[in-house]
XYZ file of C-alpha atoms in Angstrom:
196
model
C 119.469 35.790 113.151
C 116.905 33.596 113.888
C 118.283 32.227 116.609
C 118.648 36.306 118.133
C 115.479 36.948 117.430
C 114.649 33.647 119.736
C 116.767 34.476 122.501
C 115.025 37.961 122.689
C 111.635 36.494 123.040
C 110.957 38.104 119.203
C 108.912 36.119 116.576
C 111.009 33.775 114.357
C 112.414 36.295 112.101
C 115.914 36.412 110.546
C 115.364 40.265 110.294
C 115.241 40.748 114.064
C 113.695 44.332 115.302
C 116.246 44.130 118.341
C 118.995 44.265 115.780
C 119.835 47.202 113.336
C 118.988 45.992 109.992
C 122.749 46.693 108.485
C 123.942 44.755 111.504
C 121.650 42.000 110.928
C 122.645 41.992 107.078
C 126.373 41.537 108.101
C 125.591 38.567 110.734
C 123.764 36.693 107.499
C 126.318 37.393 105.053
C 129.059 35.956 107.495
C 126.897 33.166 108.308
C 126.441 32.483 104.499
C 130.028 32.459 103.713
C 131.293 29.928 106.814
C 131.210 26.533 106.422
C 129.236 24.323 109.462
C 131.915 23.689 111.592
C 132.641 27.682 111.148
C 129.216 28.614 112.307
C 129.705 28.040 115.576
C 132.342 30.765 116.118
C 128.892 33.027 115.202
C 126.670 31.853 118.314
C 128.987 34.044 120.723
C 127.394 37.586 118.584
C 124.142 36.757 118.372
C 123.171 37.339 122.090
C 125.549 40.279 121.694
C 123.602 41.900 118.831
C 120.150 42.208 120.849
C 119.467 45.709 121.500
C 122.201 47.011 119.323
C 119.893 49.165 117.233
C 118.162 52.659 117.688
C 114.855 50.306 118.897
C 112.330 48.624 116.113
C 111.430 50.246 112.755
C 107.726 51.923 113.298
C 104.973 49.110 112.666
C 103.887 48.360 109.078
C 99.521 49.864 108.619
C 98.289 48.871 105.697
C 96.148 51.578 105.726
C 96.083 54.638 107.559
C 92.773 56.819 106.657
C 92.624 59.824 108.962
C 95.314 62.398 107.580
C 96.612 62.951 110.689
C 97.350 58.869 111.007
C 99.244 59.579 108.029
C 101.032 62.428 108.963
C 101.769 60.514 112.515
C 103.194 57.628 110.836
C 105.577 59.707 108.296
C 107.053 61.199 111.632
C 107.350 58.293 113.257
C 109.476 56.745 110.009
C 111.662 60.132 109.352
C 112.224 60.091 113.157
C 113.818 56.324 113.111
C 114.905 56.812 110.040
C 117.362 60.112 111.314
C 117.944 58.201 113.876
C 119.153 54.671 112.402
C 121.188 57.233 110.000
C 123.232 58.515 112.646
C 124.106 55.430 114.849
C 125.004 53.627 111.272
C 127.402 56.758 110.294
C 128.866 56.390 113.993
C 129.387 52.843 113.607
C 131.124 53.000 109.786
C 133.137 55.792 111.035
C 134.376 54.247 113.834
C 134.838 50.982 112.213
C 136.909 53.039 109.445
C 139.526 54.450 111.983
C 139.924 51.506 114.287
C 140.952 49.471 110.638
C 143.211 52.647 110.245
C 141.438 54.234 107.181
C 140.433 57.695 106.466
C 136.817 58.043 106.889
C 136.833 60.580 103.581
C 137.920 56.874 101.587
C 134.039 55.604 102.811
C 132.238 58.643 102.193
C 131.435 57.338 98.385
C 129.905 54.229 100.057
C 126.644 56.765 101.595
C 124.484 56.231 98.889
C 121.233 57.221 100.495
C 119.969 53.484 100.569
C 120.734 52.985 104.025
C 123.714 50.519 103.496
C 126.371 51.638 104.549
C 127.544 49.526 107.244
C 127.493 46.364 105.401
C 129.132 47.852 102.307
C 131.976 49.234 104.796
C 132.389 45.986 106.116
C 132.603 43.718 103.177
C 134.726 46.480 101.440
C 137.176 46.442 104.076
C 137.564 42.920 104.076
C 140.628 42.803 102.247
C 142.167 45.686 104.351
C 145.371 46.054 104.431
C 145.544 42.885 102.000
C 143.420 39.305 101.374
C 143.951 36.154 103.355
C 145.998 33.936 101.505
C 143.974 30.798 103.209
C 140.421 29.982 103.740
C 141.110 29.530 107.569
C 142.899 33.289 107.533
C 139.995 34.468 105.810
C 137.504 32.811 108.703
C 139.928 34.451 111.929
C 139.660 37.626 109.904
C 135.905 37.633 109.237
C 135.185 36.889 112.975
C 137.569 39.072 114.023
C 135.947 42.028 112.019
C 132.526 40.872 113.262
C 133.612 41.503 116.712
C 134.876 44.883 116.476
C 132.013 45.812 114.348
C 129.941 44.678 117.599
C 132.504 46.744 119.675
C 132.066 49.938 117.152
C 127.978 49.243 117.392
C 128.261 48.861 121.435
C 130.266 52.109 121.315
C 128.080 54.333 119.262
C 125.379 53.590 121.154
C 126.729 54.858 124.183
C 128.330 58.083 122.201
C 124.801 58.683 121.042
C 122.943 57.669 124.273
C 125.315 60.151 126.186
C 124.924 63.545 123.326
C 121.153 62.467 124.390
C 121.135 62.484 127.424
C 123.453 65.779 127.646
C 121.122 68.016 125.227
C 118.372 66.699 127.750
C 120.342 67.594 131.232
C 121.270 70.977 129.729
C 117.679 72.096 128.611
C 115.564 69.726 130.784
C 113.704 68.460 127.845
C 115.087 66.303 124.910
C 116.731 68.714 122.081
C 116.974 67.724 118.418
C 120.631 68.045 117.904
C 122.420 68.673 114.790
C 124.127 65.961 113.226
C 128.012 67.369 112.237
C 127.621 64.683 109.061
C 124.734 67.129 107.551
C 127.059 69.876 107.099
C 129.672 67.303 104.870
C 128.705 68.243 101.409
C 129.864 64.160 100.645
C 126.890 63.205 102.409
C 124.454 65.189 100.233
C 122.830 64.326 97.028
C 125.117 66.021 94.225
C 122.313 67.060 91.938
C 119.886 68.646 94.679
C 121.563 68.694 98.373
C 119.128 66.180 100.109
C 120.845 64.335 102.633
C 121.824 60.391 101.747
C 121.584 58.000 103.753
């Protein structure tokens, strides 16, 4: 990730702000797990992953006095927060179905700590059935790695264009309801607050 966070002219990080977190968190993992001469096979997603996030998490303040600072900066984090939700439901959903699984069989996984996507992904590694060879196992992993780029690239248009549609049909940018808020699976059980 370091290497993305390079190429977009970032600070060396290997938590890259042009890169959603869960994304990010996947990249590491499958760089962890290949070998060197595996690595390589990586270099192709890294330029791919800049931009594929809802845009950087609000700035870290030590210390906000003025209460409406505070309040400001609370809106600013539920705001990315709702939004980095919804693009990370997108993308687990749509990584779900194009692996032909029900979405209901990852709804356990939305635990409310925002990591969702990488638990869907390692999960489903073994979907239908494990590699029987370490070199299966690498085709597999980068083959999964792409179409969880392909699901990311895609949900970002889905959500870009519900965006720009609520703004077209009421000339100003509408909050729009999110269908996964009414699916009580995505609630806490014990007092209804949304997870994730």
């Amino acid at each position: 990730m370091e290497y993305t966070a390079l190429l977009a002219g970032e600070p060396h990080t290997d938590q890259p702000a042009c890169v959603d977190a869960e994304l990010a968190a996947v990249l590491r993992g499958a760089n962890d797990k290949l070998g060197d001469a595996d690595r390589a096979l990586l270099v192709p997603l890294l330029g791919r992953s800049i931009g594929l996030s809802v845009g950087p998490p609000p700035k870290r303040r030590l210390w906000a006095r003025p209460a409406a600072e505070r309040r400001q900066r609370r809106e600013e984090i539920a705001r990315y927060e709702r939004q980095a939700v919804r693009l990370r439901r997108e993308v687990s959903r749509r990584f779900v179905l194009a692996l032909g699984r029900s979405p209901a069989s990852v709804t356990d996984i939305w635990s409310g700590c925002g990591e969702e996507v990488s638990w869907v992904f390692w999960d489903l590694m073994d979907h239908p059935a494990r590699t029987r060879t370490s070199s299966a196992y690498v085709r597999r992993l980068v083959d999964r790695l792409y179409l969880l780029h392909e699901c990311y690239e895609q949900a970002m248009a889905h959500l870009a264009l519900e965006s720009a549609a609520a703004t077209v049909s009421s000339g100003r940018p509408v909050a729009r309801r999110d269908p996964l808020d009414d699916d009580p699976a995505t609630r806490h059980p014990a007092d209804g607050r949304l997870l994730g």
